mmCIF file of C-alpha atoms and ligand atoms in Angstrom:
data_model
loop_
_atom_site.group_PDB
_atom_site.id
_atom_site.type_symbol
_atom_site.label_atom_id
_atom_site.label_comp_id
_atom_site.label_asym_id
_atom_site.label_seq_id
_atom_site.Cartn_x
_atom_site.Cartn_y
_atom_site.Cartn_z
ATOM 1 C CA MET A 1 87.691 -115.860 32.191
ATOM 2 C CA ALA A 2 88.574 -119.928 33.363
ATOM 3 C CA LEU A 3 88.788 -122.367 30.895
ATOM 4 C CA ALA A 4 85.380 -124.712 31.158
ATOM 5 C CA GLU A 5 83.406 -121.753 30.425
ATOM 6 C CA PHE A 6 85.260 -121.083 27.513
ATOM 7 C CA LEU A 7 85.425 -124.452 26.308
ATOM 8 C CA GLN A 8 81.459 -124.236 26.726
ATOM 9 C CA GLN A 9 81.651 -121.151 24.553
ATOM 10 C CA LEU A 10 83.547 -122.628 21.784
ATOM 11 C CA ASP A 11 80.984 -126.204 22.150
ATOM 12 C CA ASP A 12 77.939 -123.860 21.498
ATOM 13 C CA LEU A 13 79.766 -122.063 18.835
ATOM 14 C CA ALA A 14 80.752 -124.659 16.514
ATOM 15 C CA SER A 15 76.824 -126.904 17.441
ATOM 16 C CA ALA A 16 75.095 -123.316 15.983
ATOM 17 C CA ALA A 17 77.086 -122.587 13.409
ATOM 18 C CA GLU A 18 76.605 -126.446 11.990
ATOM 19 C CA GLN A 19 73.289 -125.919 12.465
ATOM 20 C CA ALA A 20 73.224 -122.656 10.483
ATOM 21 C CA PHE A 21 74.804 -123.834 7.459
ATOM 22 C CA GLY A 22 73.632 -127.348 7.739
ATOM 23 C CA SER A 23 70.100 -125.688 7.383
ATOM 24 C CA ALA A 24 71.099 -122.520 4.668
ATOM 25 C CA ASP A 25 69.226 -123.700 1.624
ATOM 26 C CA ASP A 26 70.107 -121.286 -0.871
ATOM 27 C CA ALA A 27 72.780 -119.061 -1.665
ATOM 28 C CA GLU A 28 71.851 -116.294 0.466
ATOM 29 C CA SER A 29 71.235 -118.270 3.463
ATOM 30 C CA VAL A 30 74.411 -119.708 3.108
ATOM 31 C CA GLU A 31 76.501 -116.018 2.838
ATOM 32 C CA ALA A 32 74.319 -114.479 5.742
ATOM 33 C CA ALA A 33 75.628 -117.762 7.893
ATOM 34 C CA ARG A 34 78.964 -116.887 6.990
ATOM 35 C CA VAL A 35 79.010 -113.070 8.005
ATOM 36 C CA GLU A 36 77.537 -114.284 10.467
ATOM 37 C CA TYR A 37 80.015 -116.786 12.304
ATOM 38 C CA LEU A 38 83.480 -116.453 10.017
ATOM 39 C CA GLY A 39 83.238 -112.235 8.885
ATOM 40 C CA ALA A 40 86.422 -110.627 9.341
ATOM 41 C CA LYS A 41 85.638 -108.205 11.815
ATOM 42 C CA GLN A 42 82.383 -108.837 12.728
ATOM 43 C CA GLY A 43 82.022 -112.819 12.976
ATOM 44 C CA ARG A 44 81.532 -114.605 16.077
ATOM 45 C CA VAL A 45 84.075 -116.735 15.994
ATOM 46 C CA LYS A 46 86.287 -114.276 16.037
ATOM 47 C CA ALA A 47 84.695 -113.118 19.287
ATOM 48 C CA VAL A 48 85.456 -116.182 20.616
ATOM 49 C CA GLN A 49 88.921 -116.235 19.878
ATOM 50 C CA LYS A 50 89.649 -112.450 21.207
ATOM 51 C CA GLN A 51 88.282 -113.851 24.809
ATOM 52 C CA MET A 52 91.222 -116.105 24.386
ATOM 53 C CA GLY A 53 93.423 -113.114 25.880
ATOM 54 C CA GLY A 54 91.142 -112.944 29.302
ATOM 55 C CA ILE A 55 92.510 -117.365 29.974
ATOM 56 C CA ASP A 56 95.251 -118.085 32.113
ATOM 57 C CA SER A 57 98.707 -118.667 30.566
ATOM 58 C CA THR A 58 98.902 -122.019 31.737
ATOM 59 C CA ASP A 59 95.261 -123.331 29.941
ATOM 60 C CA ARG A 60 96.031 -121.313 27.176
ATOM 61 C CA ARG A 61 97.763 -123.626 24.755
ATOM 62 C CA ALA A 62 94.951 -125.837 25.070
ATOM 63 C CA ALA A 63 92.045 -123.238 24.772
ATOM 64 C CA GLY A 64 93.852 -122.513 21.650
ATOM 65 C CA MET A 65 94.024 -126.031 20.535
ATOM 66 C CA ARG A 66 90.140 -126.209 21.515
ATOM 67 C CA PHE A 67 90.214 -123.033 19.390
ATOM 68 C CA ASN A 68 91.122 -124.500 15.930
ATOM 69 C CA GLU A 69 89.533 -127.417 15.711
ATOM 70 C CA VAL A 70 85.935 -125.318 16.295
ATOM 71 C CA LYS A 71 87.190 -123.111 13.934
ATOM 72 C CA GLN A 72 88.571 -126.153 11.444
ATOM 73 C CA ARG A 73 84.617 -127.356 12.226
ATOM 74 C CA VAL A 74 82.584 -124.402 11.326
ATOM 75 C CA GLU A 75 84.940 -123.655 8.203
ATOM 76 C CA ALA A 76 84.017 -127.175 7.548
ATOM 77 C CA ALA A 77 79.859 -126.792 7.906
ATOM 78 C CA PHE A 78 80.069 -123.605 5.427
ATOM 79 C CA GLN A 79 82.460 -125.955 2.506
ATOM 80 C CA ALA A 80 80.168 -129.149 2.801
ATOM 81 C CA ALA A 81 76.757 -126.374 2.619
ATOM 82 C CA THR A 82 78.588 -124.493 -0.636
ATOM 83 C CA GLU A 83 79.407 -127.282 -2.197
ATOM 84 C CA ARG A 84 76.203 -128.876 -1.623
ATOM 85 C CA LEU A 85 74.044 -125.597 -2.619
ATOM 86 C CA ALA A 86 76.566 -125.975 -6.134
ATOM 87 C CA SER A 87 75.845 -129.910 -7.284
ATOM 88 C CA GLY A 88 71.946 -129.463 -6.996
ATOM 89 C CA GLY A 89 72.045 -132.026 -4.390
ATOM 90 C CA PRO A 90 70.170 -133.311 -1.838
ATOM 91 C CA ARG A 91 68.524 -130.943 -0.292
ATOM 92 C CA VAL A 92 68.084 -129.592 3.349
ATOM 93 C CA GLN A 93 65.297 -131.968 5.133
ATOM 94 C CA ARG A 94 63.023 -130.110 7.258
ATOM 95 C CA GLY A 95 59.961 -131.400 9.229
ATOM 96 C CA PRO A 96 59.237 -134.862 10.011
ATOM 97 C CA HIS A 97 61.646 -137.501 8.732
ATOM 98 C CA PHE A 98 60.059 -139.054 5.181
ATOM 99 C CA ASP A 99 60.917 -142.670 5.383
ATOM 100 C CA PRO A 100 60.465 -144.553 1.314
ATOM 101 C CA THR A 101 60.782 -147.180 2.474
ATOM 102 C CA LEU A 102 57.903 -147.992 4.896
ATOM 103 C CA PRO A 103 55.106 -149.786 3.759
ATOM 104 C CA GLY A 104 52.160 -147.129 2.133
ATOM 105 C CA THR A 105 48.250 -146.693 3.329
ATOM 106 C CA PRO A 106 46.615 -149.825 1.435
ATOM 107 C CA VAL A 107 43.432 -147.387 -0.913
ATOM 108 C CA ARG A 108 40.241 -149.001 -0.153
ATOM 109 C CA SER A 109 38.678 -149.339 -3.368
ATOM 110 C CA GLY A 110 34.990 -150.085 -3.846
ATOM 111 C CA ARG A 111 33.328 -152.548 -5.533
ATOM 112 C CA LEU A 112 29.474 -153.687 -7.229
ATOM 113 C CA HIS A 113 27.083 -154.906 -5.438
ATOM 114 C CA PRO A 114 26.926 -159.174 -4.847
ATOM 115 C CA ILE A 115 23.535 -158.616 -6.349
ATOM 116 C CA THR A 116 24.973 -156.416 -9.395
ATOM 117 C CA GLN A 117 27.959 -158.236 -10.324
ATOM 118 C CA THR A 118 25.115 -161.543 -10.047
ATOM 119 C CA ILE A 119 23.193 -159.900 -12.501
ATOM 120 C CA GLU A 120 26.102 -158.783 -14.720
ATOM 121 C CA GLU A 121 27.403 -162.687 -15.084
ATOM 122 C CA LEU A 122 23.655 -163.912 -16.007
ATOM 123 C CA LYS A 123 23.735 -161.008 -18.417
ATOM 124 C CA ASP A 124 26.941 -162.916 -20.034
ATOM 125 C CA ILE A 125 25.581 -166.081 -19.511
ATOM 126 C CA MET A 126 22.400 -165.571 -21.216
ATOM 127 C CA GLY A 127 23.672 -163.690 -24.347
ATOM 128 C CA ARG A 128 25.357 -166.296 -25.418
ATOM 129 C CA LEU A 129 22.868 -168.692 -25.579
ATOM 130 C CA GLY A 130 21.339 -165.376 -27.808
ATOM 131 C CA PHE A 131 19.611 -163.799 -25.572
ATOM 132 C CA SER A 132 19.893 -160.320 -25.654
ATOM 133 C CA ALA A 133 18.709 -158.014 -22.183
ATOM 134 C CA ALA A 134 15.141 -156.634 -21.904
ATOM 135 C CA GLU A 135 14.376 -153.044 -19.380
ATOM 136 C CA GLY A 136 10.961 -152.115 -17.743
ATOM 137 C CA PRO A 137 9.564 -149.710 -15.930
ATOM 138 C CA GLU A 138 9.066 -150.780 -12.250
ATOM 139 C CA ILE A 139 6.319 -148.895 -11.817
ATOM 140 C CA GLU A 140 3.493 -151.143 -14.262
ATOM 141 C CA ASP A 141 -0.298 -150.438 -15.106
ATOM 142 C CA GLU A 142 -2.183 -153.642 -13.944
ATOM 143 C CA TRP A 143 -2.484 -154.230 -18.373
ATOM 144 C CA HIS A 144 1.210 -155.232 -18.249
ATOM 145 C CA ASN A 145 1.571 -156.066 -14.757
ATOM 146 C CA PHE A 146 -1.529 -158.906 -14.626
ATOM 147 C CA GLU A 147 -4.145 -158.714 -17.657
ATOM 148 C CA ALA A 148 -2.370 -159.348 -20.630
ATOM 149 C CA LEU A 149 -0.165 -162.203 -18.728
ATOM 150 C CA ASN A 150 -3.633 -164.131 -18.632
ATOM 151 C CA ILE A 151 -4.337 -162.658 -15.205
ATOM 152 C CA PRO A 152 -7.971 -162.002 -14.812
ATOM 153 C CA ARG A 153 -9.445 -158.869 -12.522
ATOM 154 C CA GLU A 154 -11.147 -161.650 -10.538
ATOM 155 C CA HIS A 155 -7.553 -163.596 -9.656
ATOM 156 C CA PRO A 156 -6.188 -163.634 -6.925
ATOM 157 C CA ALA A 157 -2.399 -162.643 -7.315
ATOM 158 C CA ARG A 158 -3.974 -159.070 -7.652
ATOM 159 C CA ASP A 159 -5.058 -158.440 -4.423
ATOM 160 C CA PRO A 160 -4.022 -155.810 -3.212
ATOM 161 C CA LEU A 161 -2.551 -156.678 -0.039
ATOM 162 C CA ASP A 162 -0.889 -159.361 -2.416
ATOM 163 C CA ASN A 163 0.189 -155.445 -3.735
ATOM 164 C CA PHE A 164 2.324 -152.587 -4.151
ATOM 165 C CA TYR A 165 -0.620 -150.482 -5.442
ATOM 166 C CA LEU A 166 0.575 -147.061 -5.652
ATOM 167 C CA SER A 167 -2.514 -144.613 -4.150
ATOM 168 C CA ALA A 168 -5.156 -143.495 -6.261
ATOM 169 C CA ALA A 169 -3.565 -139.810 -6.597
ATOM 170 C CA GLU A 170 -0.529 -141.104 -7.940
ATOM 171 C CA LYS A 171 -2.646 -142.865 -10.659
ATOM 172 C CA LEU A 172 -2.774 -140.705 -14.240
ATOM 173 C CA ALA A 173 -5.873 -139.336 -14.854
ATOM 174 C CA GLY A 174 -8.584 -141.723 -16.051
ATOM 175 C CA ASP A 175 -5.522 -144.729 -16.370
ATOM 176 C CA SER A 176 -5.561 -147.945 -14.821
ATOM 177 C CA PRO A 177 -4.511 -148.165 -11.635
ATOM 178 C CA LEU A 178 -0.190 -148.678 -11.013
ATOM 179 C CA LEU A 179 1.109 -150.502 -8.550
ATOM 180 C CA LEU A 180 5.152 -151.572 -8.497
ATOM 181 C CA ARG A 181 5.345 -154.463 -10.280
ATOM 182 C CA SER A 182 5.497 -158.035 -8.457
ATOM 183 C CA GLN A 183 6.532 -160.088 -11.576
ATOM 184 C CA THR A 184 9.158 -159.312 -14.336
ATOM 185 C CA SER A 185 6.929 -160.727 -16.567
ATOM 186 C CA THR A 186 5.455 -157.791 -17.123
ATOM 187 C CA VAL A 187 9.129 -156.607 -19.589
ATOM 188 C CA GLN A 188 7.297 -160.038 -22.180
ATOM 189 C CA ILE A 189 4.425 -158.290 -23.344
ATOM 190 C CA ARG A 190 6.288 -154.506 -23.469
ATOM 191 C CA VAL A 191 8.604 -156.414 -25.953
ATOM 192 C CA MET A 192 6.611 -158.403 -27.667
ATOM 193 C CA GLU A 193 3.780 -155.030 -28.253
ATOM 194 C CA SER A 194 6.868 -153.597 -29.275
ATOM 195 C CA THR A 195 8.478 -156.313 -31.439
ATOM 196 C CA PRO A 196 7.802 -158.625 -34.551
ATOM 197 C CA PRO A 197 8.625 -162.485 -33.367
ATOM 198 C CA PRO A 198 11.488 -163.826 -32.854
ATOM 199 C CA VAL A 199 11.937 -162.776 -29.927
ATOM 200 C CA ARG A 200 14.980 -164.144 -27.786
ATOM 201 C CA ILE A 201 15.519 -161.614 -24.377
ATOM 202 C CA ILE A 202 16.384 -161.618 -21.183
ATOM 203 C CA SER A 203 15.436 -159.145 -18.127
ATOM 204 C CA LEU A 204 16.896 -158.531 -14.769
ATOM 205 C CA GLY A 205 15.432 -156.313 -12.138
ATOM 206 C CA ARG A 206 13.576 -155.634 -9.179
ATOM 207 C CA VAL A 207 10.540 -156.894 -8.152
ATOM 208 C CA TYR A 208 7.866 -155.311 -5.133
ATOM 209 C CA ARG A 209 5.906 -157.957 -3.062
ATOM 210 C CA PRO A 210 4.181 -157.042 0.376
ATOM 211 C CA ASP A 211 5.849 -159.747 1.989
ATOM 212 C CA THR A 212 7.676 -159.650 6.077
ATOM 213 C CA ALA A 213 11.384 -159.917 5.123
ATOM 214 C CA ASP A 214 12.592 -162.865 7.247
ATOM 215 C CA ALA A 215 15.627 -165.058 5.964
ATOM 216 C CA THR A 216 14.367 -166.153 2.855
ATOM 217 C CA HIS A 217 12.005 -163.174 2.261
ATOM 218 C CA TYR A 218 12.578 -159.462 0.758
ATOM 219 C CA PRO A 219 9.585 -157.192 -0.108
ATOM 220 C CA MET A 220 11.648 -156.110 -2.868
ATOM 221 C CA PHE A 221 14.185 -158.483 -4.810
ATOM 222 C CA HIS A 222 15.401 -159.397 -8.306
ATOM 223 C CA GLN A 223 13.887 -161.768 -10.907
ATOM 224 C CA MET A 224 15.956 -162.894 -14.156
ATOM 225 C CA GLU A 225 12.604 -163.595 -17.007
ATOM 226 C CA GLY A 226 12.967 -165.417 -20.030
ATOM 227 C CA LEU A 227 11.447 -165.219 -23.050
ATOM 228 C CA LEU A 228 11.951 -167.118 -26.498
ATOM 229 C CA ILE A 229 9.188 -166.730 -29.153
ATOM 230 C CA ASP A 230 9.847 -168.267 -32.720
ATOM 231 C CA ARG A 231 8.020 -170.794 -35.001
ATOM 232 C CA HIS A 232 8.958 -174.273 -33.602
ATOM 233 C CA VAL A 233 9.808 -174.022 -29.844
ATOM 234 C CA THR A 234 9.126 -177.408 -27.389
ATOM 235 C CA MET A 235 9.440 -177.744 -24.053
ATOM 236 C CA ALA A 236 13.029 -179.651 -24.880
ATOM 237 C CA ASP A 237 14.534 -176.464 -26.292
ATOM 238 C CA LEU A 238 13.061 -174.960 -22.466
ATOM 239 C CA LYS A 239 14.371 -177.547 -20.720
ATOM 240 C CA SER A 240 18.822 -177.313 -22.321
ATOM 241 C CA VAL A 241 18.201 -173.413 -22.123
ATOM 242 C CA LEU A 242 17.816 -173.958 -18.452
ATOM 243 C CA ARG A 243 19.958 -176.355 -17.950
ATOM 244 C CA LEU A 244 23.284 -174.974 -19.948
ATOM 245 C CA PHE A 245 22.314 -172.115 -17.798
ATOM 246 C CA ALA A 246 22.550 -173.561 -14.471
ATOM 247 C CA THR A 247 25.924 -175.829 -15.676
ATOM 248 C CA SER A 248 27.518 -172.436 -16.679
ATOM 249 C CA TYR A 249 26.502 -170.574 -13.447
ATOM 250 C CA LEU A 250 26.478 -173.293 -10.959
ATOM 251 C CA GLY A 251 29.571 -175.126 -12.789
ATOM 252 C CA GLY A 252 29.733 -178.711 -13.567
ATOM 253 C CA ASP A 253 27.171 -180.726 -15.024
ATOM 254 C CA VAL A 254 24.073 -179.687 -12.948
ATOM 255 C CA HIS A 255 20.615 -181.764 -13.833
ATOM 256 C CA ILE A 256 16.822 -180.189 -14.466
ATOM 257 C CA ARG A 257 13.819 -181.845 -13.487
ATOM 258 C CA PHE A 258 10.463 -180.175 -13.866
ATOM 259 C CA ARG A 259 7.620 -180.478 -11.645
ATOM 260 C CA PRO A 260 3.523 -180.262 -13.372
ATOM 261 C CA SER A 261 2.931 -176.271 -12.112
ATOM 262 C CA PHE A 262 0.396 -173.401 -12.203
ATOM 263 C CA PHE A 263 0.902 -170.269 -13.792
ATOM 264 C CA PRO A 264 -1.720 -167.815 -15.762
ATOM 265 C CA PHE A 265 0.353 -167.055 -18.931
ATOM 266 C CA THR A 266 2.224 -170.767 -19.190
ATOM 267 C CA GLU A 267 0.515 -173.673 -20.997
ATOM 268 C CA PRO A 268 1.724 -176.395 -19.931
ATOM 269 C CA SER A 269 3.232 -174.949 -16.592
ATOM 270 C CA VAL A 270 6.264 -176.293 -14.561
ATOM 271 C CA GLU A 271 8.316 -175.433 -11.279
ATOM 272 C CA VAL A 272 11.810 -176.245 -12.061
ATOM 273 C CA ASP A 273 14.752 -177.521 -10.069
ATOM 274 C CA TYR A 274 18.469 -178.598 -9.907
ATOM 275 C CA HIS A 275 20.246 -181.529 -8.535
ATOM 276 C CA TRP A 276 22.668 -179.851 -5.923
ATOM 277 C CA ASN A 277 24.788 -181.753 -3.877
ATOM 278 C CA ASP A 278 22.271 -184.802 -3.609
ATOM 279 C CA GLN A 279 19.534 -182.412 -2.926
ATOM 280 C CA TRP A 280 17.368 -180.794 -5.649
ATOM 281 C CA ILE A 281 16.616 -176.824 -4.842
ATOM 282 C CA GLU A 282 13.881 -174.558 -6.135
ATOM 283 C CA PHE A 283 14.774 -172.633 -9.175
ATOM 284 C CA GLY A 284 11.555 -170.973 -10.649
ATOM 285 C CA GLY A 285 9.191 -170.894 -12.516
ATOM 286 C CA ALA A 286 8.973 -171.692 -16.712
ATOM 287 C CA GLY A 287 6.076 -172.684 -19.358
ATOM 288 C CA MET A 288 5.116 -172.398 -22.897
ATOM 289 C CA VAL A 289 3.366 -169.524 -23.634
ATOM 290 C CA ASP A 290 -0.088 -169.486 -23.079
ATOM 291 C CA PRO A 291 -2.631 -168.608 -26.813
ATOM 292 C CA ASN A 292 -4.179 -165.848 -24.772
ATOM 293 C CA VAL A 293 -0.526 -164.078 -23.772
ATOM 294 C CA LEU A 294 0.595 -164.400 -27.292
ATOM 295 C CA ARG A 295 -3.185 -162.901 -28.450
ATOM 296 C CA ALA A 296 -2.878 -160.129 -26.154
ATOM 297 C CA VAL A 297 0.400 -158.605 -28.040
ATOM 298 C CA GLY A 298 -0.607 -159.125 -31.262
ATOM 299 C CA TYR A 299 0.628 -162.192 -32.088
ATOM 300 C CA ASP A 300 -0.750 -165.806 -34.085
ATOM 301 C CA PRO A 301 -1.033 -168.219 -31.954
ATOM 302 C CA GLU A 302 -1.125 -170.828 -34.515
ATOM 303 C CA GLN A 303 1.649 -168.895 -36.501
ATOM 304 C CA VAL A 304 4.307 -168.689 -33.481
ATOM 305 C CA ILE A 305 4.892 -170.833 -30.041
ATOM 306 C CA GLY A 306 7.762 -169.690 -27.760
ATOM 307 C CA PHE A 307 8.569 -170.675 -23.922
ATOM 308 C CA ALA A 308 8.950 -168.233 -20.954
ATOM 309 C CA PHE A 309 10.786 -169.098 -17.445
ATOM 310 C CA GLY A 310 11.274 -166.567 -13.787
ATOM 311 C CA LEU A 311 14.224 -167.069 -12.029
ATOM 312 C CA GLY A 312 15.351 -165.760 -8.775
ATOM 313 C CA VAL A 313 18.230 -163.518 -8.612
ATOM 314 C CA GLU A 314 19.022 -163.301 -4.900
ATOM 315 C CA ARG A 315 18.346 -167.091 -4.733
ATOM 316 C CA LEU A 316 20.955 -167.994 -7.314
ATOM 317 C CA CYS A 317 23.548 -165.831 -5.932
ATOM 318 C CA MET A 318 22.567 -167.324 -2.457
ATOM 319 C CA ARG A 319 23.012 -170.751 -3.475
ATOM 320 C CA ARG A 320 26.791 -170.049 -4.699
ATOM 321 C CA HIS A 321 28.137 -167.995 -1.961
ATOM 322 C CA ARG A 322 26.103 -170.063 0.765
ATOM 323 C CA ILE A 323 24.924 -166.837 2.539
ATOM 324 C CA THR A 324 21.819 -168.221 4.003
ATOM 325 C CA ASP A 325 20.065 -164.790 4.511
ATOM 326 C CA ILE A 326 18.753 -162.811 1.550
ATOM 327 C CA ARG A 327 18.521 -159.734 4.308
ATOM 328 C CA GLU A 328 22.199 -159.075 3.954
ATOM 329 C CA PHE A 329 21.879 -157.678 0.627
ATOM 330 C CA TYR A 330 20.699 -155.303 2.073
ATOM 331 C CA LYS A 331 21.700 -154.059 5.100
ATOM 332 C CA ASN A 332 24.794 -151.695 3.350
ATOM 333 C CA ASP A 333 27.485 -154.011 5.971
ATOM 334 C CA VAL A 334 30.481 -153.065 4.302
ATOM 335 C CA ARG A 335 31.972 -155.885 5.974
ATOM 336 C CA PHE A 336 29.694 -158.469 4.260
ATOM 337 C CA LEU A 337 29.872 -156.221 0.837
ATOM 338 C CA HIS A 338 33.602 -156.671 0.988
ATOM 339 C CA GLN A 339 33.715 -160.484 0.569
ATOM 340 C CA PHE A 340 32.941 -160.003 -2.927
HETATM 341 N N1 LIG B 1 6.315 -164.417 -12.816
HETATM 342 C C1 LIG B 1 6.194 -165.791 -12.008
HETATM 343 C C2 LIG B 1 6.276 -165.704 -10.387
HETATM 344 O O1 LIG B 1 7.205 -164.331 -10.630
HETATM 345 C C3 LIG B 1 7.737 -166.779 -12.306
HETATM 346 C C4 LIG B 1 6.929 -167.099 -14.114
HETATM 347 C C5 LIG B 1 7.165 -168.169 -13.908
HETATM 348 C C6 LIG B 1 8.173 -166.401 -14.861
HETATM 349 C C7 LIG B 1 6.425 -169.020 -15.453
HETATM 350 C C8 LIG B 1 7.554 -166.908 -15.765
HETATM 351 C C9 LIG B 1 7.091 -168.257 -16.611
HETATM 352 O O2 LIG B 1 7.742 -166.340 -17.184
HETATM 353 O O3 LIG B 1 6.633 -168.461 -17.438
HETATM 354 O O4 LIG B 1 6.271 -166.034 -10.048
#
């Protein structure tokens, strides 16, 4: 046999043996590799050694030296595998190499919708002023949405074109028509009907009006209603509460302005503005609760008095975050939502 061919066989043997011992990860496979390569009778090292007889005598010395080297490599691989198993130490790597220093894949966590976050914050601020949160249904009857709020049958606010009335089939038999509430003032009535004075509540929730959506209108939006009923309450108290609220939510010392207005459920009624970046910005409506409303819920207007207010939640959140289009809130575009 030619020397070159023999040396090639030795190289192949060495790498095959190192591969076999290197990947053996239990005692049985180490033993199997030992028998295959180093077995005294049938081992592959032995078999290659036997072929040395067929090498030219001039090349035999070189062949013998390489053979000894390879035999030592195979024995060293066996030794290493035995020690590795004995120490229980580093297991054989299989599959792709794992690099623990590479940065991980960030987990994208969800978050609360900006309107939900705003509602939580408003509850928190008003909670510190002693107002607890009350809730009411989004499907209302005409009594709670209009009648008890001093909005009589012929009042334009009750126009079917300005409200989402449910179809006749959906109303309860013999009862008043139902509608999606157009204002959270309904909750004032529900609270006063079920609790004696004094009352100090806010109510935050959705209201519905058939408006065409544009940058400042949406057919569904959120309001914060406030109601305080007690023995001695004045418009100065109303102004203080709204000013403290605005200062907490918008930061800094925020000034409040009242402009005369009209709402059926308050007398007197005001529009509330706050001063922000050298401008007066509309905040919402407010006033002293009309005696007719107190009477409707069975309170005695000679004994108790109070104030109420209603503010748009989206508008507050938009002002705070400089959002210019209300529709952004309801597109469910995560690129927008992820910023809050
Ligand atoms: N309900 C009114 C609206 O939706 C807002 C409002 C005005 C609520 C005056 C009040 C109030 O409680 O006193 O436009």
